[in-house]
PDB file of C-alpha atoms in Angstrom:
ATOM      1  CA  UNK A   1     -30.150  -0.860  20.494  1.00  0.00           C
ATOM      2  CA  UNK A   2     -26.806  -0.765  22.251  1.00  0.00           C
ATOM      3  CA  UNK A   3     -25.440  -3.915  23.796  1.00  0.00           C
ATOM      4  CA  UNK A   4     -23.039  -3.537  26.720  1.00  0.00           C
ATOM      5  CA  UNK A   5     -21.526  -6.458  28.594  1.00  0.00           C
ATOM      6  CA  UNK A   6     -24.085  -8.717  26.928  1.00  0.00           C
ATOM      7  CA  UNK A   7     -27.004  -6.814  28.475  1.00  0.00           C
ATOM      8  CA  UNK A   8     -29.481  -4.895  26.331  1.00  0.00           C
ATOM      9  CA  UNK A   9     -29.470  -1.154  27.134  1.00  0.00           C
ATOM     10  CA  UNK A  10     -33.278  -1.016  27.149  1.00  0.00           C
ATOM     11  CA  UNK A  11     -33.428  -3.914  29.607  1.00  0.00           C
ATOM     12  CA  UNK A  12     -30.860  -2.192  31.845  1.00  0.00           C
ATOM     13  CA  UNK A  13     -32.959   0.995  31.859  1.00  0.00           C
ATOM     14  CA  UNK A  14     -36.073  -1.042  32.759  1.00  0.00           C
ATOM     15  CA  UNK A  15     -34.201  -2.720  35.618  1.00  0.00           C
ATOM     16  CA  UNK A  16     -32.941   0.612  36.939  1.00  0.00           C
ATOM     17  CA  UNK A  17     -36.485   1.985  36.727  1.00  0.00           C
ATOM     18  CA  UNK A  18     -37.916  -0.929  38.706  1.00  0.00           C
ATOM     19  CA  UNK A  19     -35.199  -0.618  41.340  1.00  0.00           C
ATOM     20  CA  UNK A  20     -35.892   3.113  41.650  1.00  0.00           C
ATOM     21  CA  UNK A  21     -39.627   2.490  41.992  1.00  0.00           C
ATOM     22  CA  UNK A  22     -39.033  -0.150  44.676  1.00  0.00           C
ATOM     23  CA  UNK A  23     -36.766   2.174  46.664  1.00  0.00           C
ATOM     24  CA  UNK A  24     -39.214   5.093  46.217  1.00  0.00           C
ATOM     25  CA  UNK A  25     -42.166   2.995  47.399  1.00  0.00           C
ATOM     26  CA  UNK A  26     -40.478   1.391  50.413  1.00  0.00           C
ATOM     27  CA  UNK A  27     -38.032   3.912  51.869  1.00  0.00           C
ATOM     28  CA  UNK A  28     -37.851   7.577  52.859  1.00  0.00           C
ATOM     29  CA  UNK A  29     -34.131   8.242  52.226  1.00  0.00           C
ATOM     30  CA  UNK A  30     -31.513   6.379  50.222  1.00  0.00           C
ATOM     31  CA  UNK A  31     -27.911   6.180  49.084  1.00  0.00           C
ATOM     32  CA  UNK A  32     -27.003   4.444  45.837  1.00  0.00           C
ATOM     33  CA  UNK A  33     -23.530   2.950  46.035  1.00  0.00           C
ATOM     34  CA  UNK A  34     -21.383   2.660  42.914  1.00  0.00           C
ATOM     35  CA  UNK A  35     -23.828   4.412  40.587  1.00  0.00           C
ATOM     36  CA  UNK A  36     -21.351   4.681  37.738  1.00  0.00           C
ATOM     37  CA  UNK A  37     -22.886   7.921  36.500  1.00  0.00           C
ATOM     38  CA  UNK A  38     -26.247   6.261  35.810  1.00  0.00           C
ATOM     39  CA  UNK A  39     -28.992   8.077  37.703  1.00  0.00           C
ATOM     40  CA  UNK A  40     -32.232   6.501  36.478  1.00  0.00           C
ATOM     41  CA  UNK A  41     -33.101   4.847  39.805  1.00  0.00           C
ATOM     42  CA  UNK A  42     -31.898   7.782  41.899  1.00  0.00           C
ATOM     43  CA  UNK A  43     -33.917  10.279  39.841  1.00  0.00           C
ATOM     44  CA  UNK A  44     -37.094   8.291  40.550  1.00  0.00           C
ATOM     45  CA  UNK A  45     -36.354   8.485  44.276  1.00  0.00           C
ATOM     46  CA  UNK A  46     -35.498  12.188  44.045  1.00  0.00           C
ATOM     47  CA  UNK A  47     -38.618  13.013  42.010  1.00  0.00           C
ATOM     48  CA  UNK A  48     -40.727  11.486  44.791  1.00  0.00           C
ATOM     49  CA  UNK A  49     -39.241  14.059  47.170  1.00  0.00           C
ATOM     50  CA  UNK A  50     -37.044  11.603  49.072  1.00  0.00           C
ATOM     51  CA  UNK A  51     -33.465  12.518  49.987  1.00  0.00           C
ATOM     52  CA  UNK A  52     -31.030  10.634  47.731  1.00  0.00           C
ATOM     53  CA  UNK A  53     -27.269  10.592  47.381  1.00  0.00           C
ATOM     54  CA  UNK A  54     -25.182   8.650  44.884  1.00  0.00           C
ATOM     55  CA  UNK A  55     -21.635   7.540  45.660  1.00  0.00           C
ATOM     56  CA  UNK A  56     -18.869   6.153  43.495  1.00  0.00           C
ATOM     57  CA  UNK A  57     -15.094   5.904  43.567  1.00  0.00           C
ATOM     58  CA  UNK A  58     -15.066   8.047  40.417  1.00  0.00           C
ATOM     59  CA  UNK A  59     -16.316  11.594  39.981  1.00  0.00           C
ATOM     60  CA  UNK A  60     -19.306  12.177  37.702  1.00  0.00           C
ATOM     61  CA  UNK A  61     -19.653  15.904  37.140  1.00  0.00           C
ATOM     62  CA  UNK A  62     -23.101  17.148  36.251  1.00  0.00           C
ATOM     63  CA  UNK A  63     -25.035  14.191  37.672  1.00  0.00           C
ATOM     64  CA  UNK A  64     -28.796  14.785  37.786  1.00  0.00           C
ATOM     65  CA  UNK A  65     -28.829  13.935  41.509  1.00  0.00           C
ATOM     66  CA  UNK A  66     -26.490  14.766  44.392  1.00  0.00           C
ATOM     67  CA  UNK A  67     -23.340  12.678  44.028  1.00  0.00           C
ATOM     68  CA  UNK A  68     -20.056  12.380  45.900  1.00  0.00           C
ATOM     69  CA  UNK A  69     -16.823  10.480  45.529  1.00  0.00           C
ATOM     70  CA  UNK A  70     -16.591   7.864  48.252  1.00  0.00           C
ATOM     71  CA  UNK A  71     -15.128   4.385  48.612  1.00  0.00           C
ATOM     72  CA  UNK A  72     -17.282   1.843  50.419  1.00  0.00           C
ATOM     73  CA  UNK A  73     -14.078   0.098  51.573  1.00  0.00           C
ATOM     74  CA  UNK A  74     -13.203   3.268  53.549  1.00  0.00           C
ATOM     75  CA  UNK A  75     -16.561   5.013  53.748  1.00  0.00           C
ATOM     76  CA  UNK A  76     -17.150   8.542  54.932  1.00  0.00           C
ATOM     77  CA  UNK A  77     -19.950   7.727  57.368  1.00  0.00           C
ATOM     78  CA  UNK A  78     -21.534  11.171  57.148  1.00  0.00           C
ATOM     79  CA  UNK A  79     -22.408  10.440  53.492  1.00  0.00           C
ATOM     80  CA  UNK A  80     -24.636   7.561  54.579  1.00  0.00           C
ATOM     81  CA  UNK A  81     -25.944   8.777  57.943  1.00  0.00           C
ATOM     82  CA  UNK A  82     -29.720   8.923  58.123  1.00  0.00           C
ATOM     83  CA  UNK A  83     -30.362   6.727  55.087  1.00  0.00           C
ATOM     84  CA  UNK A  84     -33.075   4.102  55.468  1.00  0.00           C
ATOM     85  CA  UNK A  85     -31.547   2.060  52.663  1.00  0.00           C
ATOM     86  CA  UNK A  86     -28.297   1.608  50.830  1.00  0.00           C
ATOM     87  CA  UNK A  87     -28.668   0.053  47.405  1.00  0.00           C
ATOM     88  CA  UNK A  88     -26.548  -0.977  44.460  1.00  0.00           C
ATOM     89  CA  UNK A  89     -27.345  -2.064  40.917  1.00  0.00           C
ATOM     90  CA  UNK A  90     -25.050  -4.691  39.430  1.00  0.00           C
ATOM     91  CA  UNK A  91     -22.168  -4.221  41.886  1.00  0.00           C
ATOM     92  CA  UNK A  92     -19.111  -6.424  41.829  1.00  0.00           C
ATOM     93  CA  UNK A  93     -19.439  -9.123  44.467  1.00  0.00           C
ATOM     94  CA  UNK A  94     -16.208  -7.910  46.083  1.00  0.00           C
ATOM     95  CA  UNK A  95     -17.978  -4.804  47.392  1.00  0.00           C
ATOM     96  CA  UNK A  96     -20.881  -6.686  48.983  1.00  0.00           C
ATOM     97  CA  UNK A  97     -19.053  -7.404  52.295  1.00  0.00           C
ATOM     98  CA  UNK A  98     -18.134  -3.738  52.940  1.00  0.00           C
ATOM     99  CA  UNK A  99     -21.672  -2.674  51.956  1.00  0.00           C
ATOM    100  CA  UNK A 100     -23.094  -5.170  54.461  1.00  0.00           C
ATOM    101  CA  UNK A 101     -20.777  -3.824  57.158  1.00  0.00           C
ATOM    102  CA  UNK A 102     -21.702  -0.226  56.325  1.00  0.00           C
ATOM    103  CA  UNK A 103     -25.446  -0.933  56.346  1.00  0.00           C
ATOM    104  CA  UNK A 104     -25.138  -2.573  59.746  1.00  0.00           C
ATOM    105  CA  UNK A 105     -23.078   0.334  61.116  1.00  0.00           C
ATOM    106  CA  UNK A 106     -25.674   2.923  60.133  1.00  0.00           C
ATOM    107  CA  UNK A 107     -28.717   0.660  60.693  1.00  0.00           C
ATOM    108  CA  UNK A 108     -30.015   0.717  57.122  1.00  0.00           C
ATOM    109  CA  UNK A 109     -31.364  -1.937  54.793  1.00  0.00           C
ATOM    110  CA  UNK A 110     -29.028  -3.087  52.034  1.00  0.00           C
ATOM    111  CA  UNK A 111     -30.728  -3.876  48.713  1.00  0.00           C
ATOM    112  CA  UNK A 112     -28.789  -5.230  45.733  1.00  0.00           C
ATOM    113  CA  UNK A 113     -29.798  -6.030  42.180  1.00  0.00           C
ATOM    114  CA  UNK A 114     -27.482  -8.717  40.794  1.00  0.00           C
ATOM    115  CA  UNK A 115     -27.120 -10.172  37.386  1.00  0.00           C
ATOM    116  CA  UNK A 116     -28.733 -13.595  37.627  1.00  0.00           C
ATOM    117  CA  UNK A 117     -25.475 -15.476  38.076  1.00  0.00           C
ATOM    118  CA  UNK A 118     -23.833 -13.127  40.590  1.00  0.00           C
ATOM    119  CA  UNK A 119     -24.754 -13.653  44.220  1.00  0.00           C
ATOM    120  CA  UNK A 120     -22.923 -13.190  47.467  1.00  0.00           C
ATOM    121  CA  UNK A 121     -23.079 -16.219  49.765  1.00  0.00           C
ATOM    122  CA  UNK A 122     -26.749 -17.276  50.012  1.00  0.00           C
ATOM    123  CA  UNK A 123     -28.059 -14.184  48.199  1.00  0.00           C
ATOM    124  CA  UNK A 124     -29.784 -12.757  51.249  1.00  0.00           C
ATOM    125  CA  UNK A 125     -33.537 -12.340  51.423  1.00  0.00           C
ATOM    126  CA  UNK A 126     -35.097 -12.344  47.963  1.00  0.00           C
ATOM    127  CA  UNK A 127     -37.612  -9.639  47.129  1.00  0.00           C
ATOM    128  CA  UNK A 128     -39.824  -9.409  44.053  1.00  0.00           C
ATOM    129  CA  UNK A 129     -39.922  -5.896  42.645  1.00  0.00           C
ATOM    130  CA  UNK A 130     -42.373  -5.867  39.735  1.00  0.00           C
ATOM    131  CA  UNK A 131     -40.764  -8.844  38.047  1.00  0.00           C
ATOM    132  CA  UNK A 132     -37.126  -8.350  38.989  1.00  0.00           C
ATOM    133  CA  UNK A 133     -35.429 -10.022  41.911  1.00  0.00           C
ATOM    134  CA  UNK A 134     -33.732  -7.893  44.531  1.00  0.00           C
ATOM    135  CA  UNK A 135     -31.620  -9.180  47.387  1.00  0.00           C
ATOM    136  CA  UNK A 136     -31.816  -7.711  50.874  1.00  0.00           C
ATOM    137  CA  UNK A 137     -28.589  -8.518  52.672  1.00  0.00           C
ATOM    138  CA  UNK A 138     -29.277  -6.374  55.731  1.00  0.00           C
ATOM    139  CA  UNK A 139     -32.598  -5.459  57.314  1.00  0.00           C
ATOM    140  CA  UNK A 140     -32.491  -2.507  59.670  1.00  0.00           C
ATOM    141  CA  UNK A 141     -33.652  -3.042  63.209  1.00  0.00           C
TER     142      UNK A 141
END
């Protein structure tokens, strides 16, 4: 088993799977922000037939899902247009405010999976997704 940043690789895969299942079951189109080349959650969404796009500030050639280089601090709005939900798995807290602003601009939910000790402000609305806690910072109108 590989250990990265103190988190077991198997546990990370299970978390990504549960996030993907939650997004698949509750939304029709999604954008994963800051995917870091990991496509487990996005592949679950894609395999359900839902439109999915992954964004990151770095390029990840050969990703199993559509992916583009974009910076949430200066987002290309057309990348996110039409998404029901924006989501991120283990993002740095510094990108939460621009994700909140972006979700509000395009009228999408914003769902975040944090490590247990990382929250932004009050942590938003807490959602139980098959045993993991997600945080909804924006709910679309």
